[in-house]
Amino acid sequence: MSLELFSLAGKTALVTGSARGLGFAIARGLGKAGARIILNGTDAGRTAAAAETLVAEGLDASPLAFNVVDDAAVLAAFAALDAEGRTVDILVNNAGIQFRKPMLELDPADWRRVVDTNLTSAFLIGREAARRMIARGTGGKIINIGSLMSEVARPTVAPYTAAKGGIKLLTRSMASEWAEHGIQSNAIGPGYMATDMNEALMNDPKFDSFVKGRTPTRRWGRPDELVGAAVFLASSASDYVNGQIIYVDGGMLAVL
Ligand code: GCO
């Protein structure tokens, strides 16, 4: 079989929240599949350094720092891309934060911060990307990053869980409105992955043994294990796939 179907050559991918963690691993994977990569983060220095790392590996990567929850900043970022004649063919809405606190003690400002970053950002950036994909008539690919928490909850992470549940159906909303324009909108639901965001959980022996006991694979996932699903959803191989969420979770959601 030819792997041409999975090639991202000639495509440009914007990955939000990609200065580190899952976003960085996905960006690197899309780059290795041939895409030009636009890395995003809120910290300009860290985003530029991440781009330099990929360039040093021979990939085509450039930084575009902006805050994904700031409507004006999102519009300005896309205006800057327009001015340079750069198009986004593949958008990965990955930016996300976690904040762990029982709901009874949760400050509404923290609720909003988490929901804005994990969910509203995907609407804002997805809309700007889709507007341009539709205007160009080229279509494109939108990949939203969900979570196990797109399906199930656990105590202390209510805003994150509500946002990730929202990601699943925002993905379907995007599919319902934009599929006819040649845009495929899908999601990836990572399981428990070894990232900075989960460091406190990995360092907690009780949580670590919960993850290993509960995941059929008996281990945490590696960020680069998301690349296969990301390349598939970013490539022509998924041209008739729309509104789906692919769980890359070592089998955790499959079992009790
Ligand atoms: C948590 C974690 C989450 C999970 C992930 C699982 O607090 O539950 O930080 O980020 O790792 O979402 O899919």
mmCIF file of C-alpha atoms and ligand atoms in Angstrom:
data_model
loop_
_atom_site.group_PDB
_atom_site.id
_atom_site.type_symbol
_atom_site.label_atom_id
_atom_site.label_comp_id
_atom_site.label_asym_id
_atom_site.label_seq_id
_atom_site.Cartn_x
_atom_site.Cartn_y
_atom_site.Cartn_z
ATOM 1 C CA MET A 1 0.000 0.000 0.000
ATOM 2 C CA SER A 2 1.233 3.471 -0.784
ATOM 3 C CA LEU A 3 1.614 5.775 2.197
ATOM 4 C CA GLU A 4 0.830 8.730 -0.103
ATOM 5 C CA LEU A 5 -2.669 8.761 1.388
ATOM 6 C CA PHE A 6 -1.187 9.790 4.722
ATOM 7 C CA SER A 7 1.238 12.385 3.361
ATOM 8 C CA LEU A 8 0.849 15.945 4.619
ATOM 9 C CA ALA A 9 3.291 17.393 2.077
ATOM 10 C CA GLY A 10 2.299 20.884 0.968
ATOM 11 C CA LYS A 11 -0.070 21.372 3.924
ATOM 12 C CA THR A 12 0.261 23.833 6.782
ATOM 13 C CA ALA A 13 -0.815 22.818 10.275
ATOM 14 C CA LEU A 14 -1.488 25.150 13.192
ATOM 15 C CA VAL A 15 -1.306 23.333 16.529
ATOM 16 C CA THR A 16 -2.448 25.354 19.547
ATOM 17 C CA GLY A 17 -0.695 24.872 22.860
ATOM 18 C CA SER A 18 2.245 23.214 21.133
ATOM 19 C CA ALA A 19 5.262 24.671 22.909
ATOM 20 C CA ARG A 20 5.347 21.483 24.982
ATOM 21 C CA GLY A 21 3.418 18.379 25.997
ATOM 22 C CA LEU A 22 0.904 16.664 23.751
ATOM 23 C CA GLY A 23 0.722 19.639 21.364
ATOM 24 C CA PHE A 24 4.459 19.580 20.756
ATOM 25 C CA ALA A 25 4.457 15.830 20.118
ATOM 26 C CA ILE A 26 1.544 16.150 17.687
ATOM 27 C CA ALA A 27 3.200 19.098 15.903
ATOM 28 C CA ARG A 28 6.430 17.145 15.499
ATOM 29 C CA GLY A 29 4.512 14.129 14.165
ATOM 30 C CA LEU A 30 2.587 16.206 11.619
ATOM 31 C CA GLY A 31 5.884 17.826 10.602
ATOM 32 C CA LYS A 32 7.503 14.440 10.050
ATOM 33 C CA ALA A 33 4.531 13.502 7.860
ATOM 34 C CA GLY A 34 5.425 16.469 5.663
ATOM 35 C CA ALA A 35 3.424 19.416 6.979
ATOM 36 C CA ARG A 36 4.708 22.920 7.616
ATOM 37 C CA ILE A 37 4.066 23.549 11.286
ATOM 38 C CA ILE A 38 2.886 26.686 13.062
ATOM 39 C CA LEU A 39 3.498 26.310 16.772
ATOM 40 C CA ASN A 40 1.422 28.273 19.255
ATOM 41 C CA GLY A 41 1.718 29.076 22.946
ATOM 42 C CA THR A 42 1.163 32.052 25.214
ATOM 43 C CA ASP A 43 4.865 32.408 26.075
ATOM 44 C CA ALA A 44 6.622 33.844 23.000
ATOM 45 C CA GLY A 45 10.099 32.744 24.123
ATOM 46 C CA ARG A 46 9.073 29.176 24.836
ATOM 47 C CA THR A 47 7.092 28.936 21.578
ATOM 48 C CA ALA A 48 10.070 30.223 19.563
ATOM 49 C CA ALA A 49 12.385 27.752 21.316
ATOM 50 C CA ALA A 50 10.020 24.865 20.502
ATOM 51 C CA ALA A 51 10.009 25.926 16.829
ATOM 52 C CA GLU A 52 13.818 26.073 16.826
ATOM 53 C CA THR A 53 13.961 22.526 18.192
ATOM 54 C CA LEU A 54 11.824 21.277 15.288
ATOM 55 C CA VAL A 55 13.779 23.288 12.723
ATOM 56 C CA ALA A 56 16.995 21.744 14.085
ATOM 57 C CA GLU A 57 15.411 18.344 13.381
ATOM 58 C CA GLY A 58 14.940 19.382 9.752
ATOM 59 C CA LEU A 59 11.259 20.232 9.982
ATOM 60 C CA ASP A 60 9.547 23.378 8.678
ATOM 61 C CA ALA A 61 8.281 25.072 11.846
ATOM 62 C CA SER A 62 7.555 28.628 12.903
ATOM 63 C CA PRO A 63 6.152 30.177 16.083
ATOM 64 C CA LEU A 64 2.939 32.165 16.425
ATOM 65 C CA ALA A 65 2.431 33.115 20.065
ATOM 66 C CA PHE A 66 -1.035 34.260 21.076
ATOM 67 C CA ASN A 67 -3.513 33.629 23.859
ATOM 68 C CA VAL A 68 -6.209 31.242 22.611
ATOM 69 C CA VAL A 69 -8.874 32.638 24.961
ATOM 70 C CA ASP A 70 -8.478 36.230 23.829
ATOM 71 C CA ASP A 71 -10.923 36.906 20.944
ATOM 72 C CA ALA A 72 -8.963 39.915 19.689
ATOM 73 C CA ALA A 73 -5.650 38.045 19.848
ATOM 74 C CA VAL A 74 -7.122 35.155 17.835
ATOM 75 C CA LEU A 75 -8.391 37.541 15.136
ATOM 76 C CA ALA A 76 -5.026 39.342 15.071
ATOM 77 C CA ALA A 77 -3.123 36.047 14.721
ATOM 78 C CA PHE A 78 -5.204 35.000 11.706
ATOM 79 C CA ALA A 79 -4.914 38.514 10.226
ATOM 80 C CA ALA A 80 -1.132 38.204 10.533
ATOM 81 C CA LEU A 81 -1.202 34.847 8.715
ATOM 82 C CA ASP A 82 -3.439 36.369 6.004
ATOM 83 C CA ALA A 83 -1.027 39.281 5.559
ATOM 84 C CA GLU A 84 1.835 36.821 4.993
ATOM 85 C CA GLY A 85 -0.256 34.780 2.566
ATOM 86 C CA ARG A 86 -0.093 31.759 4.871
ATOM 87 C CA THR A 87 -3.049 29.402 5.019
ATOM 88 C CA VAL A 88 -4.038 26.882 7.663
ATOM 89 C CA ASP A 89 -5.018 23.570 6.065
ATOM 90 C CA ILE A 90 -4.945 21.579 9.294
ATOM 91 C CA LEU A 91 -5.925 22.965 12.684
ATOM 92 C CA VAL A 92 -5.295 21.066 15.902
ATOM 93 C CA ASN A 93 -7.163 22.621 18.837
ATOM 94 C CA ASN A 94 -4.962 21.244 21.586
ATOM 95 C CA ALA A 95 -4.459 24.125 24.043
ATOM 96 C CA GLY A 96 -5.670 23.127 27.465
ATOM 97 C CA ILE A 97 -5.179 23.543 31.182
ATOM 98 C CA GLN A 98 -6.114 21.573 34.249
ATOM 99 C CA PHE A 99 -7.227 22.852 37.662
ATOM 100 C CA ARG A 100 -8.094 20.323 40.356
ATOM 101 C CA LYS A 101 -10.474 21.294 43.136
ATOM 102 C CA PRO A 102 -13.732 19.825 44.477
ATOM 103 C CA MET A 103 -16.740 21.604 42.956
ATOM 104 C CA LEU A 104 -18.058 22.730 46.355
ATOM 105 C CA GLU A 105 -14.909 24.823 46.790
ATOM 106 C CA LEU A 106 -14.524 25.935 43.192
ATOM 107 C CA ASP A 107 -14.360 29.646 42.402
ATOM 108 C CA PRO A 108 -16.486 30.554 39.324
ATOM 109 C CA ALA A 109 -13.501 32.451 37.912
ATOM 110 C CA ASP A 110 -11.520 29.175 37.853
ATOM 111 C CA TRP A 111 -14.460 27.376 36.227
ATOM 112 C CA ARG A 112 -14.534 30.002 33.456
ATOM 113 C CA ARG A 113 -10.768 30.001 32.975
ATOM 114 C CA VAL A 114 -10.695 26.242 32.447
ATOM 115 C CA VAL A 115 -13.772 26.134 30.194
ATOM 116 C CA ASP A 116 -12.515 29.085 28.138
ATOM 117 C CA THR A 117 -9.097 27.548 27.595
ATOM 118 C CA ASN A 118 -10.204 23.983 26.893
ATOM 119 C CA LEU A 119 -13.453 24.565 25.002
ATOM 120 C CA THR A 120 -14.206 28.158 23.942
ATOM 121 C CA SER A 121 -10.764 28.486 22.348
ATOM 122 C CA ALA A 122 -11.611 25.612 19.983
ATOM 123 C CA PHE A 123 -14.740 27.441 18.850
ATOM 124 C CA LEU A 124 -12.909 30.755 18.379
ATOM 125 C CA ILE A 125 -9.932 29.368 16.491
ATOM 126 C CA GLY A 126 -11.954 26.719 14.682
ATOM 127 C CA ARG A 127 -14.252 29.418 13.355
ATOM 128 C CA GLU A 128 -11.417 31.580 12.040
ATOM 129 C CA ALA A 129 -9.760 28.592 10.379
ATOM 130 C CA ALA A 130 -13.038 27.327 8.896
ATOM 131 C CA ARG A 131 -13.992 30.742 7.534
ATOM 132 C CA ARG A 132 -10.801 30.774 5.507
ATOM 133 C CA MET A 133 -10.969 27.109 4.442
ATOM 134 C CA ILE A 134 -14.498 27.754 3.137
ATOM 135 C CA ALA A 135 -13.550 31.012 1.394
ATOM 136 C CA ARG A 136 -10.597 29.317 -0.330
ATOM 137 C CA GLY A 137 -12.792 26.412 -1.373
ATOM 138 C CA THR A 138 -10.087 23.968 -0.342
ATOM 139 C CA GLY A 139 -11.691 22.492 2.741
ATOM 140 C CA GLY A 140 -9.388 21.327 5.497
ATOM 141 C CA LYS A 141 -8.990 19.324 8.646
ATOM 142 C CA ILE A 142 -9.905 20.244 12.197
ATOM 143 C CA ILE A 143 -8.755 18.006 15.028
ATOM 144 C CA ASN A 144 -9.956 18.853 18.519
ATOM 145 C CA ILE A 145 -8.241 17.311 21.509
ATOM 146 C CA GLY A 146 -10.723 15.717 23.886
ATOM 147 C CA SER A 147 -9.942 13.411 26.797
ATOM 148 C CA LEU A 148 -11.179 10.380 28.690
ATOM 149 C CA MET A 149 -13.181 13.136 30.339
ATOM 150 C CA SER A 150 -15.122 13.565 27.084
ATOM 151 C CA GLU A 151 -16.934 10.414 28.302
ATOM 152 C CA VAL A 152 -16.455 9.942 32.034
ATOM 153 C CA ALA A 153 -15.843 12.000 35.149
ATOM 154 C CA ARG A 154 -13.742 11.756 38.241
ATOM 155 C CA PRO A 155 -13.788 13.965 41.340
ATOM 156 C CA THR A 156 -11.956 17.328 41.428
ATOM 157 C CA VAL A 157 -11.841 18.090 37.698
ATOM 158 C CA ALA A 158 -15.402 19.280 36.932
ATOM 159 C CA PRO A 159 -14.646 22.279 34.667
ATOM 160 C CA TYR A 160 -12.121 20.245 32.676
ATOM 161 C CA THR A 161 -14.611 17.381 32.368
ATOM 162 C CA ALA A 162 -17.440 19.688 31.300
ATOM 163 C CA ALA A 163 -15.151 21.328 28.731
ATOM 164 C CA LYS A 164 -13.876 18.017 27.333
ATOM 165 C CA GLY A 165 -17.427 16.664 27.106
ATOM 166 C CA GLY A 166 -18.181 19.880 25.215
ATOM 167 C CA ILE A 167 -15.274 19.213 22.862
ATOM 168 C CA LYS A 168 -16.892 15.969 21.730
ATOM 169 C CA LEU A 169 -20.117 17.692 20.707
ATOM 170 C CA LEU A 170 -18.448 20.875 19.454
ATOM 171 C CA THR A 171 -16.621 18.514 17.083
ATOM 172 C CA ARG A 172 -19.963 17.149 15.906
ATOM 173 C CA SER A 173 -21.366 20.677 15.581
ATOM 174 C CA MET A 174 -18.412 21.607 13.386
ATOM 175 C CA ALA A 175 -19.013 18.480 11.309
ATOM 176 C CA SER A 176 -22.706 19.282 10.974
ATOM 177 C CA GLU A 177 -22.055 22.777 9.637
ATOM 178 C CA TRP A 178 -18.762 22.499 7.771
ATOM 179 C CA ALA A 179 -18.553 18.971 6.307
ATOM 180 C CA GLU A 180 -20.325 20.109 3.153
ATOM 181 C CA HIS A 181 -17.450 22.554 2.593
ATOM 182 C CA GLY A 182 -14.899 19.754 2.564
ATOM 183 C CA ILE A 183 -13.818 20.246 6.158
ATOM 184 C CA GLN A 184 -13.424 17.117 8.252
ATOM 185 C CA SER A 185 -13.817 17.838 11.965
ATOM 186 C CA ASN A 186 -12.823 15.051 14.321
ATOM 187 C CA ALA A 187 -11.334 14.634 17.773
ATOM 188 C CA ILE A 188 -8.718 12.602 19.590
ATOM 189 C CA GLY A 189 -9.318 11.536 23.185
ATOM 190 C CA PRO A 190 -6.011 10.854 24.914
ATOM 191 C CA GLY A 191 -5.945 8.610 27.959
ATOM 192 C CA TYR A 192 -3.556 9.162 30.853
ATOM 193 C CA MET A 193 -0.414 10.423 29.181
ATOM 194 C CA ALA A 194 2.975 11.153 30.710
ATOM 195 C CA THR A 195 3.071 14.961 30.400
ATOM 196 C CA ASP A 196 3.998 17.970 32.560
ATOM 197 C CA MET A 197 0.299 18.603 33.157
ATOM 198 C CA ASN A 198 -0.041 15.181 34.776
ATOM 199 C CA GLU A 199 3.235 15.273 36.719
ATOM 200 C CA ALA A 200 1.500 15.620 40.092
ATOM 201 C CA LEU A 201 -0.671 12.592 39.272
ATOM 202 C CA MET A 202 2.286 10.508 38.103
ATOM 203 C CA ASN A 203 4.202 11.369 41.263
ATOM 204 C CA ASP A 204 1.282 10.326 43.456
ATOM 205 C CA PRO A 205 1.831 6.577 44.050
ATOM 206 C CA LYS A 206 -1.890 5.988 44.634
ATOM 207 C CA PHE A 207 -2.903 7.685 41.379
ATOM 208 C CA ASP A 208 -0.069 6.034 39.478
ATOM 209 C CA SER A 209 -1.210 2.581 40.573
ATOM 210 C CA PHE A 210 -4.833 3.531 39.803
ATOM 211 C CA VAL A 211 -3.832 4.396 36.213
ATOM 212 C CA LYS A 212 -1.728 1.272 35.783
ATOM 213 C CA GLY A 213 -4.368 -0.951 37.359
ATOM 214 C CA ARG A 214 -7.254 0.570 35.423
ATOM 215 C CA THR A 215 -5.584 0.756 31.986
ATOM 216 C CA PRO A 216 -5.432 -2.613 30.193
ATOM 217 C CA THR A 217 -2.024 -1.613 28.794
ATOM 218 C CA ARG A 218 -0.790 -1.225 32.425
ATOM 219 C CA ARG A 219 1.136 1.953 31.730
ATOM 220 C CA TRP A 220 0.825 5.678 31.056
ATOM 221 C CA GLY A 221 0.736 6.720 27.410
ATOM 222 C CA ARG A 222 3.572 8.536 25.669
ATOM 223 C CA PRO A 223 2.705 11.832 23.923
ATOM 224 C CA ASP A 224 4.091 10.525 20.612
ATOM 225 C CA GLU A 225 1.518 7.721 20.703
ATOM 226 C CA LEU A 226 -1.057 10.305 19.583
ATOM 227 C CA VAL A 227 0.767 10.899 16.305
ATOM 228 C CA GLY A 228 -0.773 8.011 14.354
ATOM 229 C CA ALA A 229 -4.331 9.176 15.001
ATOM 230 C CA ALA A 230 -3.345 12.795 14.345
ATOM 231 C CA VAL A 231 -1.712 12.034 10.981
ATOM 232 C CA PHE A 232 -4.691 9.911 9.946
ATOM 233 C CA LEU A 233 -7.174 12.679 10.829
ATOM 234 C CA ALA A 234 -4.983 15.351 9.195
ATOM 235 C CA SER A 235 -4.556 13.442 5.934
ATOM 236 C CA SER A 236 -6.656 12.420 2.935
ATOM 237 C CA ALA A 237 -6.928 8.978 4.539
ATOM 238 C CA SER A 238 -9.799 10.402 6.630
ATOM 239 C CA ASP A 239 -11.644 12.350 3.918
ATOM 240 C CA TYR A 240 -14.992 10.639 4.675
ATOM 241 C CA VAL A 241 -14.546 10.576 8.448
ATOM 242 C CA ASN A 242 -16.442 13.313 10.248
ATOM 243 C CA GLY A 243 -17.562 14.061 13.792
ATOM 244 C CA GLN A 244 -15.692 11.139 15.337
ATOM 245 C CA ILE A 245 -13.578 10.972 18.470
ATOM 246 C CA ILE A 246 -10.755 8.419 18.478
ATOM 247 C CA TYR A 247 -9.629 7.378 21.946
ATOM 248 C CA VAL A 248 -5.931 6.693 22.319
ATOM 249 C CA ASP A 249 -6.102 5.485 25.892
ATOM 250 C CA GLY A 250 -4.456 2.096 26.189
ATOM 251 C CA GLY A 251 -7.964 0.618 26.326
ATOM 252 C CA MET A 252 -9.089 2.356 29.523
ATOM 253 C CA LEU A 253 -12.550 3.313 28.285
ATOM 254 C CA ALA A 254 -13.155 -0.210 26.990
ATOM 255 C CA VAL A 255 -13.155 -1.853 30.406
ATOM 256 C CA LEU A 256 -14.604 -1.536 33.904
HETATM 257 C C1 GCO B 1 -6.704 14.655 35.338
HETATM 258 C C2 GCO B 1 -5.712 14.628 34.272
HETATM 259 C C3 GCO B 1 -6.308 14.700 32.915
HETATM 260 C C4 GCO B 1 -6.197 13.366 32.248
HETATM 261 C C5 GCO B 1 -6.676 13.243 30.854
HETATM 262 C C6 GCO B 1 -7.174 11.841 30.639
HETATM 263 O O1 GCO B 1 -6.531 15.438 36.210
HETATM 264 O O2 GCO B 1 -7.640 13.831 35.268
HETATM 265 O O3 GCO B 1 -4.909 15.704 34.490
HETATM 266 O O4 GCO B 1 -5.625 15.592 32.142
HETATM 267 O O5 GCO B 1 -4.854 12.971 32.175
HETATM 268 O O6 GCO B 1 -7.560 14.206 30.492
HETATM 269 O O7 GCO B 1 -7.753 11.756 29.402
#
